[in-house]
Tab-separated table of C-alpha atoms in Angstrom:
chain	number	residue	atom	x	y	z
A	1	MET	CA	93.269	67.309	90.061
A	2	GLU	CA	90.551	67.047	92.711
A	3	LYS	CA	92.730	64.923	95.000
A	4	LEU	CA	95.758	67.191	94.628
A	5	PHE	CA	94.068	70.583	95.102
A	6	LYS	CA	90.856	69.690	97.024
A	7	LEU	CA	88.690	71.828	94.749
A	8	SER	CA	85.296	70.654	96.038
A	9	GLU	CA	86.346	71.011	99.657
A	10	ARG	CA	87.144	74.678	99.060
A	11	GLY	CA	84.067	75.360	96.990
A	12	THR	CA	85.799	76.048	93.691
A	13	SER	CA	86.206	74.498	90.241
A	14	VAL	CA	88.854	74.073	87.571
A	15	ARG	CA	87.297	76.851	85.484
A	16	THR	CA	87.267	79.265	88.415
A	17	GLU	CA	90.881	78.455	89.321
A	18	LEU	CA	92.002	78.938	85.716
A	19	ARG	CA	90.278	82.311	85.576
A	20	ALA	CA	91.761	83.351	88.914
A	21	GLY	CA	95.278	82.298	87.928
A	22	ILE	CA	95.110	84.270	84.686
A	23	THR	CA	93.767	87.290	86.577
A	24	THR	CA	96.679	87.172	89.032
A	25	PHE	CA	99.210	86.889	86.227
A	26	PHE	CA	97.713	89.850	84.381
A	27	ALA	CA	97.670	91.887	87.605
A	28	MET	CA	101.349	91.270	88.424
A	29	GLY	CA	102.779	90.731	84.937
A	30	TYR	CA	104.197	94.260	84.904
A	31	ILE	CA	107.041	93.052	87.171
A	32	ILE	CA	108.483	91.213	84.152
A	33	PHE	CA	109.456	94.580	82.695
A	34	VAL	CA	109.664	96.833	85.758
A	35	ASN	CA	112.137	94.668	87.686
A	36	PRO	CA	114.792	94.679	84.933
A	37	ALA	CA	114.341	98.449	84.603
A	38	VAL	CA	115.050	98.888	88.323
A	39	LEU	CA	117.937	96.425	88.690
A	40	SER	CA	119.658	97.528	85.487
A	41	THR	CA	120.362	100.870	87.209
A	42	CYS	CA	123.049	99.130	89.273
A	43	GLY	CA	124.734	97.570	86.261
A	44	MET	CA	122.845	94.287	85.870
A	45	SER	CA	121.915	92.911	82.442
A	46	SER	CA	118.325	93.953	81.713
A	47	SER	CA	117.564	90.909	79.561
A	48	GLY	CA	119.248	88.571	82.038
A	49	VAL	CA	117.238	90.010	84.936
A	50	MET	CA	114.033	89.660	82.924
A	51	ILE	CA	114.577	85.936	82.442
A	52	ALA	CA	115.633	85.538	86.086
A	53	THR	CA	112.472	87.395	87.144
A	54	CYS	CA	110.216	85.082	85.136
A	55	LEU	CA	111.942	81.846	86.147
A	56	SER	CA	112.224	82.674	89.856
A	57	ALA	CA	108.564	83.788	89.911
A	58	ALA	CA	107.497	80.555	88.233
A	59	VAL	CA	109.577	78.276	90.468
A	60	GLY	CA	108.638	80.093	93.685
A	61	THR	CA	104.951	80.096	92.775
A	62	ILE	CA	104.970	76.393	91.860
A	63	ILE	CA	106.641	75.508	95.164
A	64	CYS	CA	104.004	77.522	97.028
A	65	ALA	CA	101.155	75.984	95.017
A	66	LEU	CA	102.203	72.367	95.523
A	67	TYR	CA	103.459	72.738	99.094
A	68	SER	CA	100.706	74.950	100.582
A	69	ASN	CA	97.797	74.548	98.103
A	70	GLN	CA	97.098	78.271	98.323
A	71	PRO	CA	96.353	80.703	95.430
A	72	PHE	CA	99.362	82.912	96.130
A	73	ALA	CA	101.875	83.922	93.474
A	74	MET	CA	105.448	85.026	94.014
A	75	ALA	CA	107.859	87.292	92.175
A	76	SER	CA	110.600	89.840	92.780
A	77	GLY	CA	109.021	92.349	95.143
A	78	MET	CA	108.549	96.004	94.359
A	79	GLY	CA	110.148	98.007	97.144
A	80	LEU	CA	112.516	95.130	97.828
A	81	ASN	CA	114.046	95.595	94.370
A	82	THR	CA	114.419	99.355	94.875
A	83	PHE	CA	116.111	98.636	98.231
A	84	PHE	CA	118.469	96.332	96.325
A	85	ALA	CA	119.281	98.888	93.624
A	86	PHE	CA	119.188	102.192	95.494
A	87	THR	CA	120.336	101.185	98.998
A	88	LEU	CA	122.504	98.067	98.829
A	89	CYS	CA	124.143	99.126	95.560
A	90	SER	CA	124.149	102.876	96.210
A	91	ALA	CA	127.641	104.371	96.474
A	92	ASP	CA	126.291	106.876	99.024
A	93	LEU	CA	124.724	104.186	101.257
A	94	GLN	CA	125.854	100.533	101.447
A	95	GLY	CA	128.060	100.678	98.375
A	96	TYR	CA	127.925	96.988	97.438
A	97	LYS	CA	128.435	95.616	93.953
A	98	TRP	CA	125.305	93.952	92.590
A	99	GLN	CA	127.009	90.557	92.920
A	100	GLN	CA	127.498	91.222	96.653
A	101	ALA	CA	123.899	92.440	96.941
A	102	LEU	CA	122.734	89.108	95.502
A	103	ALA	CA	124.782	87.358	98.193
A	104	ILE	CA	123.028	89.435	100.880
A	105	VAL	CA	119.633	88.523	99.405
A	106	PHE	CA	120.656	84.845	99.518
A	107	ILE	CA	121.657	85.099	103.199
A	108	VAL	CA	118.392	86.897	104.012
A	109	GLY	CA	116.490	84.049	102.365
A	110	VAL	CA	118.364	81.483	104.473
A	111	LEU	CA	117.677	83.436	107.692
A	112	PHE	CA	114.016	83.780	106.722
A	113	LEU	CA	113.841	80.017	106.098
A	114	ILE	CA	115.366	79.261	109.512
A	115	ILE	CA	112.755	81.447	111.227
A	116	THR	CA	109.852	79.880	109.343
A	117	VAL	CA	110.768	76.299	110.287
A	118	THR	CA	111.110	77.088	114.005
A	119	PRO	CA	108.470	77.923	116.671
A	120	LEU	CA	109.650	81.547	116.517
A	121	LYS	CA	107.421	82.117	113.487
A	122	ASP	CA	104.263	81.102	115.380
A	123	LYS	CA	105.191	83.278	118.337
A	124	ILE	CA	105.644	86.278	116.049
A	125	VAL	CA	102.259	85.689	114.392
A	126	ASP	CA	100.514	85.115	117.750
A	127	SER	CA	101.933	88.412	119.009
A	128	ILE	CA	99.722	90.362	116.594
A	129	PRO	CA	96.508	91.402	118.459
A	130	HIS	CA	93.175	90.852	116.689
A	131	ASN	CA	92.478	94.548	116.134
A	132	LEU	CA	95.928	94.968	114.592
A	133	GLN	CA	95.285	91.990	112.327
A	134	TYR	CA	92.199	93.686	110.893
A	135	ALA	CA	94.057	96.997	110.734
A	136	ILE	CA	96.824	95.332	108.737
A	137	SER	CA	94.289	93.978	106.255
A	138	THR	CA	92.633	97.399	105.961
A	139	GLY	CA	95.986	99.150	105.565
A	140	ILE	CA	97.086	96.733	102.863
A	141	GLY	CA	93.831	97.457	101.049
A	142	LEU	CA	94.595	101.180	101.033
A	143	PHE	CA	98.187	100.423	100.070
A	144	ILE	CA	97.155	98.286	97.103
A	145	ALA	CA	94.580	100.864	95.974
A	146	PHE	CA	97.207	103.606	96.261
A	147	ILE	CA	99.612	101.568	94.115
A	148	GLY	CA	96.843	101.173	91.538
A	149	LEU	CA	96.101	104.918	91.492
A	150	LEU	CA	99.798	105.766	91.135
A	151	ASN	CA	100.328	103.185	88.387
A	152	SER	CA	97.309	104.522	86.544
A	153	GLY	CA	98.500	108.121	86.674
A	154	LEU	CA	95.215	109.216	88.261
A	155	ILE	CA	97.372	110.245	91.225
A	156	ASN	CA	100.904	111.574	90.777
A	157	LEU	CA	103.658	112.796	93.076
A	158	SER	CA	105.374	115.236	90.708
A	159	SER	CA	104.680	118.193	93.021
A	160	GLY	CA	106.051	116.332	96.026
A	161	PHE	CA	102.525	115.673	97.295
A	162	PRO	CA	99.793	113.342	96.029
A	163	ALA	CA	97.713	115.213	93.480
A	164	LEU	CA	95.250	114.493	90.700
A	165	GLY	CA	97.025	113.343	87.572
A	166	ASN	CA	96.820	114.891	84.118
A	167	LEU	CA	93.427	113.794	82.802
A	168	LYS	CA	94.423	114.960	79.323
A	169	GLU	CA	97.112	112.293	79.149
A	170	PRO	CA	95.891	109.348	77.039
A	171	HIS	CA	97.169	106.614	79.355
A	172	VAL	CA	95.536	108.283	82.348
A	173	LEU	CA	92.241	108.479	80.450
A	174	LEU	CA	92.575	104.798	79.548
A	175	ALA	CA	93.097	103.929	83.210
A	176	LEU	CA	90.113	106.057	84.243
A	177	PHE	CA	87.914	104.349	81.664
A	178	GLY	CA	89.272	100.976	82.777
A	179	LEU	CA	88.386	101.756	86.386
A	180	ILE	CA	84.858	102.795	85.406
A	181	ILE	CA	84.243	99.766	83.188
A	182	THR	CA	85.645	97.403	85.842
A	183	ILE	CA	83.338	98.929	88.469
A	184	VAL	CA	80.421	98.428	86.067
A	185	PHE	CA	81.441	94.789	85.547
A	186	VAL	CA	81.528	94.308	89.338
A	187	LEU	CA	78.101	95.916	89.822
A	188	ILE	CA	76.402	93.876	87.108
A	189	LYS	CA	78.073	90.762	88.584
A	190	LEU	CA	79.855	89.842	85.380
A	191	ARG	CA	81.944	86.704	85.786
A	192	ALA	CA	85.658	87.562	86.231
A	193	PRO	CA	85.133	91.357	86.217
A	194	LEU	CA	88.792	92.188	86.904
A	195	LEU	CA	90.082	89.989	84.093
A	196	MET	CA	87.435	91.263	81.656
A	197	GLY	CA	88.290	94.835	82.567
A	198	MET	CA	91.948	94.280	81.715
A	199	ILE	CA	91.105	92.606	78.413
A	200	VAL	CA	88.835	95.507	77.413
A	201	MET	CA	91.618	97.975	78.243
A	202	ILE	CA	94.145	96.083	76.106
A	203	ILE	CA	91.734	96.037	73.161
A	204	ILE	CA	91.106	99.795	73.498
A	205	SER	CA	94.825	100.553	73.816
A	206	LEU	CA	95.463	98.650	70.569
A	207	ILE	CA	92.564	100.296	68.710
A	208	THR	CA	93.584	103.811	69.801
A	209	GLY	CA	97.258	103.260	69.101
A	210	LEU	CA	98.385	103.690	72.706
A	211	GLU	CA	99.933	100.267	72.366
A	212	THR	CA	100.905	98.351	69.256
A	213	MET	CA	100.977	94.653	68.574
A	214	PRO	CA	104.568	93.446	68.728
A	215	GLU	CA	106.269	92.606	65.432
A	216	LYS	CA	106.930	89.085	66.637
A	217	ILE	CA	105.130	87.002	69.211
A	218	VAL	CA	107.823	84.489	70.180
A	219	SER	CA	111.273	85.448	71.410
A	220	LEU	CA	113.799	82.865	72.576
A	221	PRO	CA	115.347	83.538	76.012
A	222	HIS	CA	118.949	84.650	76.220
A	223	ASP	CA	121.477	86.344	78.512
A	224	LEU	CA	120.470	84.568	81.754
A	225	GLY	CA	124.127	83.668	82.144
A	226	ASP	CA	124.937	87.345	82.735
A	227	VAL	CA	123.341	87.185	86.198
A	228	PHE	CA	122.955	83.459	86.978
A	229	LEU	CA	125.032	82.260	89.998
A	230	LYS	CA	126.954	85.553	90.166
A	231	LEU	CA	126.786	85.876	93.962
A	232	ASP	CA	129.889	87.320	95.615
A	233	PHE	CA	130.236	86.675	99.368
A	234	ASN	CA	133.573	88.497	99.645
A	235	GLY	CA	133.781	91.945	101.198
A	236	LEU	CA	130.302	92.019	102.771
A	237	ILE	CA	131.748	93.463	105.999
A	238	THR	CA	132.477	97.041	104.938
A	239	GLY	CA	133.486	98.520	108.323
A	240	ASP	CA	136.403	97.849	110.632
A	241	GLY	CA	136.327	95.401	113.526
A	242	LEU	CA	133.243	94.811	115.626
A	243	GLY	CA	131.485	97.869	114.192
A	244	GLY	CA	131.605	96.445	110.672
A	245	ILE	CA	130.293	93.076	111.850
A	246	LEU	CA	127.428	94.672	113.798
A	247	ALA	CA	126.532	96.845	110.810
A	248	LEU	CA	126.252	93.765	108.589
A	249	VAL	CA	124.230	91.880	111.240
A	250	ALA	CA	121.848	94.850	111.573
A	251	LEU	CA	121.469	95.038	107.796
A	252	LEU	CA	120.737	91.312	107.496
A	253	PHE	CA	118.308	91.318	110.430
A	254	SER	CA	116.355	94.358	109.247
A	255	SER	CA	116.204	93.021	105.672
A	256	THR	CA	114.899	89.674	106.934
A	257	MET	CA	112.240	91.388	109.071
A	258	VAL	CA	111.112	93.490	106.085
A	259	ASP	CA	110.823	90.406	103.867
A	260	MET	CA	109.009	88.376	106.533
A	261	PHE	CA	106.540	91.046	107.644
A	262	ASP	CA	105.677	92.005	104.073
A	263	THR	CA	104.555	88.396	103.609
A	264	ILE	CA	102.890	87.983	107.005
A	265	GLY	CA	101.038	91.253	106.510
A	266	PHE	CA	99.706	90.145	103.142
A	267	LEU	CA	98.710	86.726	104.494
A	268	ILE	CA	96.680	88.356	107.267
A	269	GLY	CA	94.921	90.481	104.665
A	270	ALA	CA	94.392	87.471	102.418
A	271	GLY	CA	92.980	85.510	105.356
A	272	ALA	CA	90.376	88.201	105.924
A	273	GLN	CA	89.586	88.313	102.203
A	274	MET	CA	89.137	84.515	102.148
A	275	ASP	CA	87.044	84.599	105.357
A	276	SER	CA	89.640	82.593	107.262
A	277	GLU	CA	88.672	81.864	110.863
A	278	THR	CA	92.276	82.312	112.021
A	279	ALA	CA	94.787	85.169	111.759
A	280	LEU	CA	96.473	83.484	108.816
A	281	PRO	CA	94.840	81.288	106.168
A	282	GLU	CA	95.373	77.528	106.194
A	283	GLY	CA	98.867	76.464	105.183
A	284	SER	CA	100.436	79.891	105.813
A	285	GLY	CA	103.480	78.320	107.448
A	286	ARG	CA	104.167	76.513	104.198
A	287	VAL	CA	103.614	79.751	102.270
A	288	LEU	CA	106.289	81.439	104.385
A	289	ILE	CA	108.691	78.550	103.759
A	290	SER	CA	107.969	78.809	100.029
A	291	ASP	CA	108.549	82.557	100.226
A	292	ALA	CA	111.944	82.036	101.848
A	293	LEU	CA	112.886	79.403	99.263
A	294	GLY	CA	111.768	81.800	96.526
A	295	THR	CA	114.180	84.455	97.804
A	296	ILE	CA	117.035	81.933	97.863
A	297	ILE	CA	116.221	80.725	94.335
A	298	GLY	CA	115.836	84.296	93.086
A	299	ALA	CA	119.272	85.257	94.397
A	300	LEU	CA	120.830	82.248	92.671
A	301	MET	CA	119.087	83.077	89.392
A	302	GLY	CA	120.035	86.742	89.568
A	303	THR	CA	117.226	88.873	90.988
A	304	SER	CA	116.221	90.610	94.215
A	305	ASN	CA	114.029	89.177	96.996
A	306	VAL	CA	111.146	87.025	95.733
A	307	THR	CA	108.052	87.558	97.861
A	308	THR	CA	104.360	86.684	97.991
A	309	TYR	CA	102.587	89.227	95.818
A	310	SER	CA	99.780	91.458	97.044
A	311	GLU	CA	98.365	91.238	93.517
A	312	SER	CA	97.443	87.643	94.362
A	313	ALA	CA	94.433	89.299	95.968
A	314	ALA	CA	93.130	89.971	92.444
A	315	GLY	CA	93.012	86.220	91.798
A	316	ILE	CA	91.379	85.603	95.169
A	317	ALA	CA	88.750	88.207	94.298
A	318	ALA	CA	88.193	86.262	91.064
A	319	GLY	CA	87.461	83.111	93.091
A	320	GLY	CA	90.885	81.493	93.440
A	321	ARG	CA	91.083	79.275	96.516
A	322	THR	CA	93.697	76.589	95.756
A	323	GLY	CA	97.188	76.080	94.431
A	324	LEU	CA	95.771	75.343	90.978
A	325	SER	CA	95.276	79.041	90.296
A	326	ALA	CA	98.884	79.662	91.379
A	327	ILE	CA	100.070	76.947	88.960
A	328	VAL	CA	98.253	78.804	86.165
A	329	THR	CA	99.997	82.025	87.164
A	330	ALA	CA	103.359	80.228	87.175
A	331	ILE	CA	102.702	78.897	83.683
A	332	GLY	CA	102.072	82.485	82.628
A	333	PHE	CA	105.550	83.474	83.836
A	334	LEU	CA	107.141	80.498	82.067
A	335	LEU	CA	105.385	81.391	78.816
A	336	ALA	CA	106.423	85.017	79.258
A	337	VAL	CA	110.042	83.901	78.874
A	338	PHE	CA	109.203	82.920	75.293
A	339	PHE	CA	106.326	85.338	74.641
A	340	SER	CA	107.854	88.416	76.218
A	341	PRO	CA	106.832	90.732	73.331
A	342	LEU	CA	103.166	89.810	73.856
A	343	ALA	CA	103.460	90.059	77.631
A	344	ALA	CA	104.427	93.724	77.182
A	345	LEU	CA	100.755	94.514	76.522
A	346	PHE	CA	99.904	93.858	80.173
A	347	THR	CA	101.213	97.147	81.484
A	348	GLN	CA	100.909	98.832	84.869
A	349	THR	CA	98.134	100.964	83.394
A	350	VAL	CA	96.136	97.877	82.435
A	351	ALA	CA	96.551	96.308	85.884
A	352	ALA	CA	95.881	99.509	87.853
A	353	PRO	CA	92.025	99.456	87.973
A	354	SER	CA	92.046	95.881	89.263
A	355	LEU	CA	94.351	96.867	92.108
A	356	VAL	CA	92.014	99.692	93.110
A	357	ILE	CA	89.036	97.315	93.214
A	358	VAL	CA	91.009	94.689	95.153
A	359	GLY	CA	92.023	97.393	97.624
A	360	MET	CA	88.352	98.220	98.096
A	361	TYR	CA	87.572	94.606	98.949
A	362	MET	CA	90.373	94.420	101.522
A	363	VAL	CA	89.429	97.712	103.199
A	364	MET	CA	86.123	96.064	104.099
A	365	SER	CA	88.002	94.382	106.990
A	366	ILE	CA	87.616	97.681	108.834
A	367	ASN	CA	84.112	96.647	109.892
A	368	LYS	CA	85.647	93.923	112.100
A	369	ILE	CA	87.687	96.404	114.164
A	370	ASP	CA	86.547	97.157	117.706
A	371	PHE	CA	86.651	100.959	118.056
A	372	SER	CA	85.552	101.072	121.706
A	373	HIS	CA	89.041	101.319	123.261
A	374	LYS	CA	91.190	104.367	122.457
A	375	GLU	CA	94.400	102.622	123.467
A	376	GLU	CA	93.729	100.184	120.606
A	377	LEU	CA	92.169	102.661	118.191
A	378	ILE	CA	95.336	104.777	118.041
A	379	PRO	CA	97.632	101.876	116.977
A	380	VAL	CA	94.972	100.700	114.515
A	381	PHE	CA	94.822	104.168	112.978
A	382	LEU	CA	98.618	104.452	112.705
A	383	THR	CA	98.874	100.975	111.161
A	384	VAL	CA	96.271	101.801	108.515
A	385	ILE	CA	97.573	105.221	107.473
A	386	MET	CA	101.302	104.451	107.556
A	387	MET	CA	101.128	101.663	104.983
A	388	PRO	CA	100.024	103.855	102.055
A	389	PHE	CA	101.658	107.070	103.303
A	390	ALA	CA	105.043	105.432	103.983
A	391	TYR	CA	104.554	103.128	100.964
A	392	SER	CA	105.482	100.116	103.077
A	393	ILE	CA	103.506	97.281	104.656
A	394	THR	CA	106.342	96.676	107.109
A	395	THR	CA	106.437	100.303	108.255
A	396	GLY	CA	102.714	100.207	109.006
A	397	ILE	CA	103.089	97.002	111.025
A	398	GLY	CA	106.067	98.469	112.879
A	399	PHE	CA	104.164	101.619	113.870
A	400	GLY	CA	101.259	99.410	114.948
A	401	PHE	CA	103.400	97.237	117.252
A	402	ILE	CA	105.264	100.147	118.825
A	403	SER	CA	102.202	102.326	119.410
A	404	TRP	CA	100.213	99.327	120.715
A	405	THR	CA	102.815	98.694	123.412
A	406	ILE	CA	103.089	102.377	124.355
A	407	CYS	CA	99.319	102.889	124.481
A	408	LYS	CA	98.708	99.798	126.605
A	409	ILE	CA	101.392	100.910	129.090
A	410	PHE	CA	100.064	104.454	129.505
A	411	ALA	CA	96.439	103.251	129.584
A	412	GLY	CA	97.350	101.183	132.638
A	413	LYS	CA	96.716	97.891	130.820
A	414	ILE	CA	100.231	96.534	130.762
A	415	LYS	CA	98.955	93.109	131.820
A	416	GLU	CA	97.184	92.813	128.452
A	417	LEU	CA	100.507	92.964	126.617
A	418	ASN	CA	101.810	89.782	125.030
A	419	PRO	CA	105.561	89.464	125.870
A	420	MET	CA	106.291	88.741	122.220
A	421	THR	CA	104.421	91.942	121.245
A	422	VAL	CA	106.797	93.913	123.460
A	423	ILE	CA	109.818	92.135	121.986
A	424	MET	CA	108.637	92.850	118.436
A	425	SER	CA	108.057	96.495	119.380
A	426	VAL	CA	111.679	96.738	120.532
A	427	VAL	CA	112.815	95.000	117.350
A	428	PHE	CA	110.945	97.540	115.230
A	429	VAL	CA	112.399	100.452	117.234
A	430	ILE	CA	115.873	99.100	116.480
A	431	TYR	CA	114.876	98.573	112.834
A	432	PHE	CA	113.702	102.183	112.431
A	433	CYS	CA	116.803	103.499	114.201
A	434	MET	CA	119.081	101.480	111.909
């Protein structure tokens, strides 16, 4: 164990890694039930997608754990699954069948893998200025906290604008209590405060009747065959001639950039959270390769893009520093295939307070930003606010790159621009236009 995961070298222990892995699983376990709910809207088997979600998350996470020795977990990404269901499969937009959409996800995974094993990946990472790196971490913190507040119901969008949720609603009150008790656990320095907060919330939800113990604990998996290896590569070019080819190329390129920058953005934030001395934590290249392989495996199994989960930050906050904690998380997903009724207790409401606290930790990167130059402050500001407001890590990074290039040019500091930064700015302009 010590030789494989280098626990002593990273200042951790088996107990800490176990606790961190369980915390990460609890924080992201909601995807087991949310992903089938999203993908079933385009005609996919809900039970088949659930099994595919668990298995692809487990396999992708294990690959990442053994290959990179980092505490990062993977699963079908929120946002990426809605793009799959409501853009790729929408009759008003791309109009693909879900089998064709799986084929597109597979191709995106292959393109992502090609990028990660070439020098292009390093050039893209090196093109991110230091202030933008810290801004990305700060923005992700706000983004994660915003997700937690939305999942808890403390903030809702029913009026079209963010507003305080209904504090008379039992689940909202549970989330509010969970947030308070988790904050208390943090302040009194209780060991594993995020995990303990979630456990307390589950106990209260059972006592109050908000949740009920399932009638059976074990449920054998079934229906994976409904979505397994159902990719359809025919008819992906929907337009005529060169226009149809270019449209498909643009779709594949933009989808690959979204997948890649979601992961790179999180890794930058995780590096800051883990006090990494470089832009990305050690072994990030292997994490990106694992991420790409996860997307390929997920498409084959029957689910949307598998990506490195921001909720991994909950496990890092609990002390996770090696692949051992990720292995524990993966085991959780494998068990969930058989214990899916019990896994239903770990709802979005239960995970929400932990996400808010994790967001708080990541926002602390703001103290590393140099605010003395306005031509850098403006891109930093846009990067930070666009992530939660646009509900997209990639959008925030895109606004950061574009505004950084524009501000440096008009501030008369064009010589400070990295050529790759300019190229990525152009790429993001094309992405937003498409």
